[in-house]
mmCIF file of C-alpha atoms and ligand atoms in Angstrom:
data_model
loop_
_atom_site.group_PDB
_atom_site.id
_atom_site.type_symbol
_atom_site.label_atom_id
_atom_site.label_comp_id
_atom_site.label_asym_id
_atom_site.label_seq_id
_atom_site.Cartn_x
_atom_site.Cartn_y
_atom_site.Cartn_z
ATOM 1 C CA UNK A 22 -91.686 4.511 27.555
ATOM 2 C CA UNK A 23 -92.377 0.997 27.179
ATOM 3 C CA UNK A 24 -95.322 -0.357 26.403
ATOM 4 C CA UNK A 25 -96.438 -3.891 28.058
ATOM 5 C CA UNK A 26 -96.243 -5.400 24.664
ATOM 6 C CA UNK A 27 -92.131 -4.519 24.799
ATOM 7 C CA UNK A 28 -92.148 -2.241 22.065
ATOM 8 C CA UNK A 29 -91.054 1.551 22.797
ATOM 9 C CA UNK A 30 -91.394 4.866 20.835
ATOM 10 C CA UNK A 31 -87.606 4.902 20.345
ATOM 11 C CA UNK A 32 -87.460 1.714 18.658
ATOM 12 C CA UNK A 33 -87.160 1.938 15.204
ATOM 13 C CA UNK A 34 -89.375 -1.193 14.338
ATOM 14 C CA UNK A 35 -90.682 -3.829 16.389
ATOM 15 C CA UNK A 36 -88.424 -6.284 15.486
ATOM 16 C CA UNK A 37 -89.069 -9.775 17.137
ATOM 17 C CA UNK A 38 -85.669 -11.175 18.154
ATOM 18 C CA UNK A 39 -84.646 -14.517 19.335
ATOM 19 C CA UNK A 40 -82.267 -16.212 21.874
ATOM 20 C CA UNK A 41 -82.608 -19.743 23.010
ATOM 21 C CA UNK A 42 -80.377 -20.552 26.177
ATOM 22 C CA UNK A 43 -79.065 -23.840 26.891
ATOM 23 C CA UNK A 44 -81.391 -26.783 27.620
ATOM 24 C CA UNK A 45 -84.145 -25.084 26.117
ATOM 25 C CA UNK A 46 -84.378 -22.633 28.872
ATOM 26 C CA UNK A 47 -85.398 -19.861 26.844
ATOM 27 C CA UNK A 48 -88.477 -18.672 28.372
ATOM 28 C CA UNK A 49 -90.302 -17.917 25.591
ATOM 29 C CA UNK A 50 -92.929 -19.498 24.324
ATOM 30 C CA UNK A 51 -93.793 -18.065 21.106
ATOM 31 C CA UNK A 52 -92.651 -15.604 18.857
ATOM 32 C CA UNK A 53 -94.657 -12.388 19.884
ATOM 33 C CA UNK A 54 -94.168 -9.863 22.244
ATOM 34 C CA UNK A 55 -94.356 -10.889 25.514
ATOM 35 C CA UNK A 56 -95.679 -9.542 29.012
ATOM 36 C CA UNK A 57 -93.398 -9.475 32.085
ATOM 37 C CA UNK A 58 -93.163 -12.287 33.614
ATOM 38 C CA UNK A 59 -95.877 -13.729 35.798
ATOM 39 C CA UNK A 60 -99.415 -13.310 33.903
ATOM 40 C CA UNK A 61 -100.598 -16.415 33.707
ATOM 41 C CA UNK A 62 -101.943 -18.446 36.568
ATOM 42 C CA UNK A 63 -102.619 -21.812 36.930
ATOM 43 C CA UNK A 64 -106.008 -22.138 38.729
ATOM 44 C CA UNK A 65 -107.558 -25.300 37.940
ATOM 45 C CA UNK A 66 -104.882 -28.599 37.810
ATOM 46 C CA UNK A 67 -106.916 -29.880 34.984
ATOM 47 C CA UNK A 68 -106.236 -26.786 32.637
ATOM 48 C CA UNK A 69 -102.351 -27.844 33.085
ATOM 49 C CA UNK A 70 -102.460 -28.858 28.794
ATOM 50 C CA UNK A 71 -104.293 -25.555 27.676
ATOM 51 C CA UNK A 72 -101.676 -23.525 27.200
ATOM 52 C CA UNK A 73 -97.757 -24.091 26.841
ATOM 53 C CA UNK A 74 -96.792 -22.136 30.002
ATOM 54 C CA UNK A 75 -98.056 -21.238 33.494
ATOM 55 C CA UNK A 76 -96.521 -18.928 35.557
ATOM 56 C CA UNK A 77 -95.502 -18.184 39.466
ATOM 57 C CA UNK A 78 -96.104 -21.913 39.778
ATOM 58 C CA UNK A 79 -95.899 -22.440 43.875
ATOM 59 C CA UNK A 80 -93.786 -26.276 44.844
ATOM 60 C CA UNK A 81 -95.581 -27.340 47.278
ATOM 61 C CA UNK A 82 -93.167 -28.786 50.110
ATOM 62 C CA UNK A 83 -93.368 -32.980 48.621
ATOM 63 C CA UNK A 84 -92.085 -31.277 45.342
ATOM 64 C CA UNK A 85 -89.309 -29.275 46.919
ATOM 65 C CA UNK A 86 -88.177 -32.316 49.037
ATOM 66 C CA UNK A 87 -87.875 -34.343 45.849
ATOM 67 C CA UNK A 88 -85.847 -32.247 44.146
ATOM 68 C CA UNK A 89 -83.581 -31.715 47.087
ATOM 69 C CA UNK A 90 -83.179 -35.709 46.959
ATOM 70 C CA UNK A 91 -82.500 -35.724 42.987
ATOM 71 C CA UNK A 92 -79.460 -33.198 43.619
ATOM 72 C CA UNK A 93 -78.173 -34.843 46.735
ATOM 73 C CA UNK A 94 -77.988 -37.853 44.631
ATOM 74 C CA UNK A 95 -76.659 -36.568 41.351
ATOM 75 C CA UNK A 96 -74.518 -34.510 43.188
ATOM 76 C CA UNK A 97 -73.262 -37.288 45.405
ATOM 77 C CA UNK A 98 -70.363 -38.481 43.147
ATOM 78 C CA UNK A 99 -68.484 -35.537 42.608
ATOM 79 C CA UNK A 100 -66.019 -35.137 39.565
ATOM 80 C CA UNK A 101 -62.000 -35.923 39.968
ATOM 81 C CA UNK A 102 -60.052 -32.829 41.094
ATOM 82 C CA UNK A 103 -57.665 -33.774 37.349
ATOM 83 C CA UNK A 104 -61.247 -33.682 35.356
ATOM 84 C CA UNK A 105 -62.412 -30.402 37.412
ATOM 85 C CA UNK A 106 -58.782 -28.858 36.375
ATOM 86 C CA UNK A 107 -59.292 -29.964 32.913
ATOM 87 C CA UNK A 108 -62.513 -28.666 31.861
ATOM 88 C CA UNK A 109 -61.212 -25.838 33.946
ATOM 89 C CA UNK A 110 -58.771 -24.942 31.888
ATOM 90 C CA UNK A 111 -60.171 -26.155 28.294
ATOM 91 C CA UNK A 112 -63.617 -23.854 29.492
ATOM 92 C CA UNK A 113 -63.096 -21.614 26.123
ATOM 93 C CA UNK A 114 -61.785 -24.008 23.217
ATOM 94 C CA UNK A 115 -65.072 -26.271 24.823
ATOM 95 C CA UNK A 116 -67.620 -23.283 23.657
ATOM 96 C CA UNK A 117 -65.103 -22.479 20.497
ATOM 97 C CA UNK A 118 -66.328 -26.240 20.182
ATOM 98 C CA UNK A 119 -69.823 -25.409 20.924
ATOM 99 C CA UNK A 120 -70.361 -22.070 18.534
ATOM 100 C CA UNK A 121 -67.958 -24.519 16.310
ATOM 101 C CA UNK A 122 -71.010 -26.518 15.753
ATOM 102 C CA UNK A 123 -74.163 -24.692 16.277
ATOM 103 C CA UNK A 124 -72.837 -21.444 14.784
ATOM 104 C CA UNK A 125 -75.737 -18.873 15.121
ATOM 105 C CA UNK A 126 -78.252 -21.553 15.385
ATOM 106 C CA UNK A 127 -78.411 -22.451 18.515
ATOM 107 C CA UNK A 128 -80.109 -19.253 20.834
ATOM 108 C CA UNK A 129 -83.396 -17.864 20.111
ATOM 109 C CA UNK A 130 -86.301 -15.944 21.150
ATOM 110 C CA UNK A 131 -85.359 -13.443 24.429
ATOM 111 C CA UNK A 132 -88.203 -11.380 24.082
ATOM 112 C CA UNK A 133 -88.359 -10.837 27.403
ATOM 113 C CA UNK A 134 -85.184 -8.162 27.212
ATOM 114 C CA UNK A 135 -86.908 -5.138 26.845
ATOM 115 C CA UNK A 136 -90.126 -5.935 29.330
ATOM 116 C CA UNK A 137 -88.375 -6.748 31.962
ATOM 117 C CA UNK A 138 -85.292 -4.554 31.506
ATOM 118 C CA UNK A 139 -86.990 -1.493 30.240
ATOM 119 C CA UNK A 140 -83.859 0.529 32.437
ATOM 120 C CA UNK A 141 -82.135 -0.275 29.512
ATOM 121 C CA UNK A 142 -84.260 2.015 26.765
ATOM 122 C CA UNK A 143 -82.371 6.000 27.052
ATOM 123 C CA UNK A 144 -84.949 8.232 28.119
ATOM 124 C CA UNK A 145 -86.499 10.042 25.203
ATOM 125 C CA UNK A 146 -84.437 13.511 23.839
ATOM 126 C CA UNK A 147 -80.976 11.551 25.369
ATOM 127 C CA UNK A 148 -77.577 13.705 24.186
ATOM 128 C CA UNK A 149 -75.217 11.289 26.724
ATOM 129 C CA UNK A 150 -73.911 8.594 25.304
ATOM 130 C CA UNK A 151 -74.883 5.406 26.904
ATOM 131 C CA UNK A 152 -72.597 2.354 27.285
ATOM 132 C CA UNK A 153 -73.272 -1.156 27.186
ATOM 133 C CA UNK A 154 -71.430 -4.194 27.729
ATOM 134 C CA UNK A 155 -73.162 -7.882 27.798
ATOM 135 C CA UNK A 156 -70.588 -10.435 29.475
ATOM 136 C CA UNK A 157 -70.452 -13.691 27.477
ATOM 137 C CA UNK A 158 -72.320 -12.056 24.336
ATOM 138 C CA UNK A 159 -71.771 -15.627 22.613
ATOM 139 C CA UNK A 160 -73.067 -14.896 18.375
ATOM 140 C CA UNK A 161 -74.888 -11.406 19.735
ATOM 141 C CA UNK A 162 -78.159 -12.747 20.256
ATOM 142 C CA UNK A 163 -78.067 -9.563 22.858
ATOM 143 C CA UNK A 164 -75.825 -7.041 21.140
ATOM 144 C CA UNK A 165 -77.509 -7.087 17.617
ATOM 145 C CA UNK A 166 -81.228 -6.534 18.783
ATOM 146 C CA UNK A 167 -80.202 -3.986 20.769
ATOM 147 C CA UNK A 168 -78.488 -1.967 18.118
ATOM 148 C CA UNK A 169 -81.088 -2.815 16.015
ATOM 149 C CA UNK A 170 -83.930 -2.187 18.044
ATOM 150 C CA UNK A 171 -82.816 1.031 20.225
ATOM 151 C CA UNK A 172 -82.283 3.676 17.286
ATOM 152 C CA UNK A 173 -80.807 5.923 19.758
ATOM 153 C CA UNK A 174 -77.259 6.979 17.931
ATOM 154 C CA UNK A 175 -75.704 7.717 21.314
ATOM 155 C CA UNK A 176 -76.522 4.016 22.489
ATOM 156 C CA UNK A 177 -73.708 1.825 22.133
ATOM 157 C CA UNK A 178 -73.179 -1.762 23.195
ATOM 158 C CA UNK A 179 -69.881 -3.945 23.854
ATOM 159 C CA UNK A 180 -69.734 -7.651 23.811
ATOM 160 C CA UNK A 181 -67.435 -9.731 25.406
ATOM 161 C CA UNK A 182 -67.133 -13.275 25.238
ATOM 162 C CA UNK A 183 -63.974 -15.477 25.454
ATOM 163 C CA UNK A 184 -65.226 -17.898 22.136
ATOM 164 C CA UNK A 185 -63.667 -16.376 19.524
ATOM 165 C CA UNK A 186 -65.442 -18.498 17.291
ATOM 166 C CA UNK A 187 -68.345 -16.896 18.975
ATOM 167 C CA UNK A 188 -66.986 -13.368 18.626
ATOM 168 C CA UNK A 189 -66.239 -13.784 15.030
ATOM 169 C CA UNK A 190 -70.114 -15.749 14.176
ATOM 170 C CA UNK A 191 -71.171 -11.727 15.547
ATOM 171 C CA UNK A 192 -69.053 -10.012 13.659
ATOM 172 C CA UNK A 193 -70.036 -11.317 10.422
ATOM 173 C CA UNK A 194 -73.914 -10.915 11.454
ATOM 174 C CA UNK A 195 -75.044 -7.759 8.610
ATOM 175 C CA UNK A 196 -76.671 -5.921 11.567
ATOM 176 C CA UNK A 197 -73.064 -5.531 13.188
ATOM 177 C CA UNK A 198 -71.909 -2.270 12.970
ATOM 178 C CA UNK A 199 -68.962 -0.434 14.990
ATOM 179 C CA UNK A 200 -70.460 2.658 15.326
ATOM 180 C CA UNK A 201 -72.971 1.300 17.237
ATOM 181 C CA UNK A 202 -71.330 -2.181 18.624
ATOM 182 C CA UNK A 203 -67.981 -3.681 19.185
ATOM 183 C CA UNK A 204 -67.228 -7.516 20.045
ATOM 184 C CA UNK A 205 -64.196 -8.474 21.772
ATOM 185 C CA UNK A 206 -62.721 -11.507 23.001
ATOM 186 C CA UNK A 207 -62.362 -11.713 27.067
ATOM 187 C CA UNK A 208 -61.646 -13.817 29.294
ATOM 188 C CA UNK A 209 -63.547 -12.100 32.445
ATOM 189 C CA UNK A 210 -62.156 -14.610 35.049
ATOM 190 C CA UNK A 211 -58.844 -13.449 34.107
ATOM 191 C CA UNK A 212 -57.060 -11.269 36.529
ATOM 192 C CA UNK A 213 -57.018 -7.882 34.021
ATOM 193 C CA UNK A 214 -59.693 -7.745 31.382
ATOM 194 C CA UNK A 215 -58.404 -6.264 27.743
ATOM 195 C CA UNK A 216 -61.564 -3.725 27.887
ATOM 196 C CA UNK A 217 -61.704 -0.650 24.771
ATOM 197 C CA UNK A 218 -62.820 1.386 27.917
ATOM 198 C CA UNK A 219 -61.740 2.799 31.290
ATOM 199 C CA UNK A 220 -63.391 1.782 34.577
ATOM 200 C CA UNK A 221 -66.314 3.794 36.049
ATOM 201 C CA UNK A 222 -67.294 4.406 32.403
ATOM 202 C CA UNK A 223 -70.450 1.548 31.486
ATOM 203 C CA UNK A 224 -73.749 2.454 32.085
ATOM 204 C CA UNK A 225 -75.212 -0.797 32.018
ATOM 205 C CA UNK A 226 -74.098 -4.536 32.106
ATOM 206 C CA UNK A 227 -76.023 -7.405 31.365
ATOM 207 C CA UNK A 228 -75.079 -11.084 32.617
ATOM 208 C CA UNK A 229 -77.830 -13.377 30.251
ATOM 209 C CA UNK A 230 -76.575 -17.349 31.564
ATOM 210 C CA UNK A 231 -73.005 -16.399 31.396
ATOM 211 C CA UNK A 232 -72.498 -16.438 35.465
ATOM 212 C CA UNK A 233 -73.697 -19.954 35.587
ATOM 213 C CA UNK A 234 -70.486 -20.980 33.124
ATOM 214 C CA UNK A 235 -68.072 -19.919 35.210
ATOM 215 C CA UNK A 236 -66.812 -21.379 37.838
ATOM 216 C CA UNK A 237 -67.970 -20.508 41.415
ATOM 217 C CA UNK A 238 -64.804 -19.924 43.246
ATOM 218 C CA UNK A 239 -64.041 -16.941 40.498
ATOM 219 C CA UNK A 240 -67.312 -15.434 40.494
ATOM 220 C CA UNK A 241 -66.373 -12.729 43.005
ATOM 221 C CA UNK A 242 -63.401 -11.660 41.000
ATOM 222 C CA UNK A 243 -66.432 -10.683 38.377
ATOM 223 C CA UNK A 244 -68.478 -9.521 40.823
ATOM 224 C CA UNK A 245 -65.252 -6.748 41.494
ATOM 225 C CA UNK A 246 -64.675 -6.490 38.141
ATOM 226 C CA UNK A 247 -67.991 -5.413 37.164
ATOM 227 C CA UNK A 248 -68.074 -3.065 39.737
ATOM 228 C CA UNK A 249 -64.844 -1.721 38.698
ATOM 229 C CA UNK A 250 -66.100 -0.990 35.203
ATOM 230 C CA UNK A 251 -69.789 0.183 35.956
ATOM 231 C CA UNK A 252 -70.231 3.938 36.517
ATOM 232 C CA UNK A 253 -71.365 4.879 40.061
ATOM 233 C CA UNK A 254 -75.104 4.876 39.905
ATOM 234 C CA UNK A 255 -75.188 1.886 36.832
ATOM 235 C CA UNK A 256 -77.073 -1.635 36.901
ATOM 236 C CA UNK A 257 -75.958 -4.945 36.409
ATOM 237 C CA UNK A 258 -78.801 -6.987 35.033
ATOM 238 C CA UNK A 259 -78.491 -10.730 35.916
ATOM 239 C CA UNK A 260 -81.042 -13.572 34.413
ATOM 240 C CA UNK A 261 -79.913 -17.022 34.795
ATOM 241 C CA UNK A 262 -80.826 -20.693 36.310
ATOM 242 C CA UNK A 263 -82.068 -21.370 39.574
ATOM 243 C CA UNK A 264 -81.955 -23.846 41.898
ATOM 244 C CA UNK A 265 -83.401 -27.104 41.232
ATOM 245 C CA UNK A 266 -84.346 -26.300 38.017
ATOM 246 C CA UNK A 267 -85.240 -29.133 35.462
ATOM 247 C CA UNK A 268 -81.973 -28.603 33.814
ATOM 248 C CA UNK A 269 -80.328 -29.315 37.187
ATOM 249 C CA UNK A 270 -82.167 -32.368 38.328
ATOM 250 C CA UNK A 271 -81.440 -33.830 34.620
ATOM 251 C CA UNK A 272 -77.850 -34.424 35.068
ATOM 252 C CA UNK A 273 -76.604 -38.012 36.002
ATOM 253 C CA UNK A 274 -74.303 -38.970 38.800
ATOM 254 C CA UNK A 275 -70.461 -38.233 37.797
ATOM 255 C CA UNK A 276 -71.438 -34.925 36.123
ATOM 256 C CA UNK A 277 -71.319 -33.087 39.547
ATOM 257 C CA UNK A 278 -67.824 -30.828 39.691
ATOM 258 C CA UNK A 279 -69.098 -28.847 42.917
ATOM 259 C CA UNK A 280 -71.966 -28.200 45.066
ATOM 260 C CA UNK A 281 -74.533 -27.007 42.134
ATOM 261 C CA UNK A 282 -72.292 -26.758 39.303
ATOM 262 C CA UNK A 283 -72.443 -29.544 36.771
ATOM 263 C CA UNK A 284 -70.361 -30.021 33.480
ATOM 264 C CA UNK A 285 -73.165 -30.853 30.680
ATOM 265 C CA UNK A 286 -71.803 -33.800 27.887
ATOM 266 C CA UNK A 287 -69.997 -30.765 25.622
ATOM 267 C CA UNK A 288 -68.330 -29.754 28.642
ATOM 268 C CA UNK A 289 -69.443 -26.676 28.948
ATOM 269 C CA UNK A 290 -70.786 -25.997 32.526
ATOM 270 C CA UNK A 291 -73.673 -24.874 34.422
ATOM 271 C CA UNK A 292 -74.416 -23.155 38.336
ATOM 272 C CA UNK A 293 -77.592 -23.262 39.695
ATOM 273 C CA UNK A 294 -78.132 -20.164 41.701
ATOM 274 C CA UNK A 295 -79.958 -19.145 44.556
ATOM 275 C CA UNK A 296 -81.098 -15.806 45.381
ATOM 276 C CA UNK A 297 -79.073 -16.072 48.583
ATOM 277 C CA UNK A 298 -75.515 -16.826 46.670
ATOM 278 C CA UNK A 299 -76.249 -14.111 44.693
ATOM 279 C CA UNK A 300 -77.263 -11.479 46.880
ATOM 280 C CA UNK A 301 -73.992 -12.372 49.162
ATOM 281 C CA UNK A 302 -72.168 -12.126 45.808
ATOM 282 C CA UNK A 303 -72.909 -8.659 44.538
ATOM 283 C CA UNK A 304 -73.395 -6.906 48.202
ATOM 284 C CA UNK A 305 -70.508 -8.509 49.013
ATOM 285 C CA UNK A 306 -68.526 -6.630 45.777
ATOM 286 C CA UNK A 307 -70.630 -3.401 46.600
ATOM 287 C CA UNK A 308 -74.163 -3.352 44.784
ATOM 288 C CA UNK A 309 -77.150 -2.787 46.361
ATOM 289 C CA UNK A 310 -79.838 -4.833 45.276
ATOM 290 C CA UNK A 311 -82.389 -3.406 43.770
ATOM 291 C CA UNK A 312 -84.750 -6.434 42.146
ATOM 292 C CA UNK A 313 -84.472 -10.463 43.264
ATOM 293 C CA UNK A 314 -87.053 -12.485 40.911
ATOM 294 C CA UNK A 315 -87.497 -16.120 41.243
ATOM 295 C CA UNK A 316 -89.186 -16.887 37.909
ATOM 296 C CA UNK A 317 -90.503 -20.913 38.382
ATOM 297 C CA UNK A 318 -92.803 -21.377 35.154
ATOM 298 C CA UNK A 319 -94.076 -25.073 34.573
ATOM 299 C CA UNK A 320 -93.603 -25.334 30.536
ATOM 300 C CA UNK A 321 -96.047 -27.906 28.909
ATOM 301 C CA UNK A 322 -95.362 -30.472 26.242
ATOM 302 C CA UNK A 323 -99.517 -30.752 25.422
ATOM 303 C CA UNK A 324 -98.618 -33.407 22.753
ATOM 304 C CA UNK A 325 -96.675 -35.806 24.947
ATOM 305 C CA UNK A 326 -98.812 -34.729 27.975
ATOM 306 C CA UNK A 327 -94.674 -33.507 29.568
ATOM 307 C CA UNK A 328 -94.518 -31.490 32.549
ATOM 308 C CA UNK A 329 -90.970 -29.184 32.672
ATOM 309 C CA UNK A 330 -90.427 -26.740 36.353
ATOM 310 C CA UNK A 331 -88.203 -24.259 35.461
ATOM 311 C CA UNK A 332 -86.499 -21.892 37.489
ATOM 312 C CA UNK A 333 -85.109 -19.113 36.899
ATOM 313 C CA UNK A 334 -83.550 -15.935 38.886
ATOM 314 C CA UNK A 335 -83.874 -12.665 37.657
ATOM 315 C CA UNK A 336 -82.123 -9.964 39.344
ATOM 316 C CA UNK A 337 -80.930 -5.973 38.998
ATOM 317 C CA UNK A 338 -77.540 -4.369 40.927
ATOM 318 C CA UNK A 339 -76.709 -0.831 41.404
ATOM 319 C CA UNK A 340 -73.060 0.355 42.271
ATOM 320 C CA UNK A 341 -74.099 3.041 44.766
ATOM 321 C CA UNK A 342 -73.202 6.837 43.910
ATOM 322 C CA UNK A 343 -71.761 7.537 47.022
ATOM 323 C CA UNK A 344 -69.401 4.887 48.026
HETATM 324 C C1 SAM B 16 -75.118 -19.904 27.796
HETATM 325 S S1 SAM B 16 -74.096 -18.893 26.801
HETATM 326 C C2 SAM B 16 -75.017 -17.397 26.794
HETATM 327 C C3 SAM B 16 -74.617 -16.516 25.663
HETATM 328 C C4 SAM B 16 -75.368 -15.188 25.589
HETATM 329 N N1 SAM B 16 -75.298 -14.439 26.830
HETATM 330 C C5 SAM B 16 -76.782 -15.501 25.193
HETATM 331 O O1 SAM B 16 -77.626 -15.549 26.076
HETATM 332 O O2 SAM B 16 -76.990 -15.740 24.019
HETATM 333 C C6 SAM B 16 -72.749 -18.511 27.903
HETATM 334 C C7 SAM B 16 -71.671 -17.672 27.230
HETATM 335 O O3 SAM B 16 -70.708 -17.296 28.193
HETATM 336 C C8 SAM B 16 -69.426 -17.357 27.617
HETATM 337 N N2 SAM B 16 -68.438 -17.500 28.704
HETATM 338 C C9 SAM B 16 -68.358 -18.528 29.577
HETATM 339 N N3 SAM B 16 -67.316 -18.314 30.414
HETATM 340 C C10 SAM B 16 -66.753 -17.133 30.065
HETATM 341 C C11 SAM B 16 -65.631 -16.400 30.537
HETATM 342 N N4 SAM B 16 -64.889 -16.852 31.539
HETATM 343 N N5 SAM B 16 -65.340 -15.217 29.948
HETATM 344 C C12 SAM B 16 -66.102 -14.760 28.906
HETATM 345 N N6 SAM B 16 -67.150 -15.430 28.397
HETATM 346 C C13 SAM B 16 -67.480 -16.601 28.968
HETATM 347 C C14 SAM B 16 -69.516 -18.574 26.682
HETATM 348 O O4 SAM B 16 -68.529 -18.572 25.675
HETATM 349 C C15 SAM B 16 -70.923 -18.421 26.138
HETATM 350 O O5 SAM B 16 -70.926 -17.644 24.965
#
């Protein structure tokens, strides 16, 4: 059903859509349709400035121990426990703040979505109606290409975010249409979640750099919560930082609030995972794991001859059937 250029025969055009996360982290690197991740190979250390991107780059082990030093040292001042409680607590006016400012400006180009979710596409001749919910939709950069793109009538999508700043940007976007989507505000570290639907009842949920905002001690309540909503037999599909990425060995000293979670200078805050914390995670709520990714791309600045080592974890969860 889909094609390696992303597009699919139920997609009523081949609309390029955007989404920029955080830092830059987007992993696009251009505006067309991209391959899964992985394709190109860096053979040749001189080529490093021919192209923007390289994939599967291997660290060798001087490169690894350097970054572990950069963390232990940024991370060796840790935040007050009063600071930690505050930004804690202030987590959703801060992104109000954030969407405040950058409106519907800020996230762009996830053309990866389709490629290397294509679970998410209904099979062709689908009568069921398929449910979707992204957690922390932010403006929709999610929820309105997938309306848009899937023409499927029975596909619907739900997006929850607790910005309501960032729920209303969506809402006034002239793709955004309830009989196909429906933004709410939620806050899903909250001990009930306000949901338009009962558990066992989503088909899909998607987690695009939302886990990495929230604080680690209440990720497992998510974990259960997701699994609580998800139909037996649905995937959770999870794409977020990993560790030692260049996002994470940018911060200073005095920006560290716990081991691998950082507050950035809006306030808003980011994990860095690894595929360990979240395996334990999701088996731990119930999932079986069903794809771990570790996507480390070197991304090129060829005018001012800039290396950037991203990292990135992509991953898919099933809630067994049979439990
Ligand atoms: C980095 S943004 C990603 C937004 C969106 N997934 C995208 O990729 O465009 C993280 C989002 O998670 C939301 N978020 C953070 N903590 C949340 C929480 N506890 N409940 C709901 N949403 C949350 C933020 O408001 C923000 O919109």
């Amino acid at each position: 059903m889909i094609l390696r250029s992303g597009r699919c025969r139920l997609f009523q055009k081949p609309r390029l859509f955007t989404c920029n996360i955080m830092d830059s982290e987007s992993s696009s690197t251009g505006d067309g349709p991209r391959p899964q991740f992985g394709n190109r190979h860096l053979k040749n250390p001189d080529d490093v400035f021919q192209h923007n991107a390289w994939d599967d780059v291997q660290w060798d082990p001087e490169q690894q121990e350097h970054a572990r030093k950069v963390v232990e040292q940024n991370s060796s001042e840790k935040m007050s426990p009063e600071d930690a409680a505050r930004i804690e607590n202030e987590a959703g006016k801060l992104w109000d703040k954030f969407y405040g400012v950058h409106q519907n400006g800020f996230f762009k180009n996830r053309q990866w979505l389709f490629t290397e979710f294509p679970e998410l596409v209904p099979k062709e001749g689908n009568i069921d109606r398929v449910n979707v919910l992204e957690v922390g939709c932010g403006v929709g950069n999610t929820v309105i290409p997938l309306v848009q793109t899937i023409a499927d009538q029975n596909f619907f999508v739900y997006g929850c975010d607790f910005s309501e700043t960032a729920v209303e940007i969506m809402k006034q976007d002239e793709n955004y249409n309830e009989s196909r989507c429906l933004g709410f505000v939620c806050d899903v570290t909250a001990p009930e979640w306000p949901v338009p639907f009962p558990p066992n009842s989503l088909d899909h949920i998607l987690l695009i750099f939302v886990l990495s905002a929230i604080n680690p001690e209440k990720m497992h309540h998510v974990a259960g919560q997701l699994f609580k909503y998800l139909k037996p037999g649905g995937l959770v599909f999870f794409r977020d930082y990993g560790r030692y990425d260049m996002a994470q060995l940018r911060f200073k000293k005095g920006k560290c609030i716990a081991d691998n979670f950082y507050m950035r200078g809006d306030g808003t805050r980011a994990y860095f995972f690894t595929q360990e914390d979240l395996r334990k995670l999701f088996t731990g709520a119930g999932f079986v794991e069903e794809q771990m990714l570790e996507d480390r791309r070197l991304q090129v600045n060829r005018g001012q001859k800039l290396k950037m080592y991203r990292v990135w974890i992509q991953a898919k969860f099933r809630k067994p059937v049979l439990q």
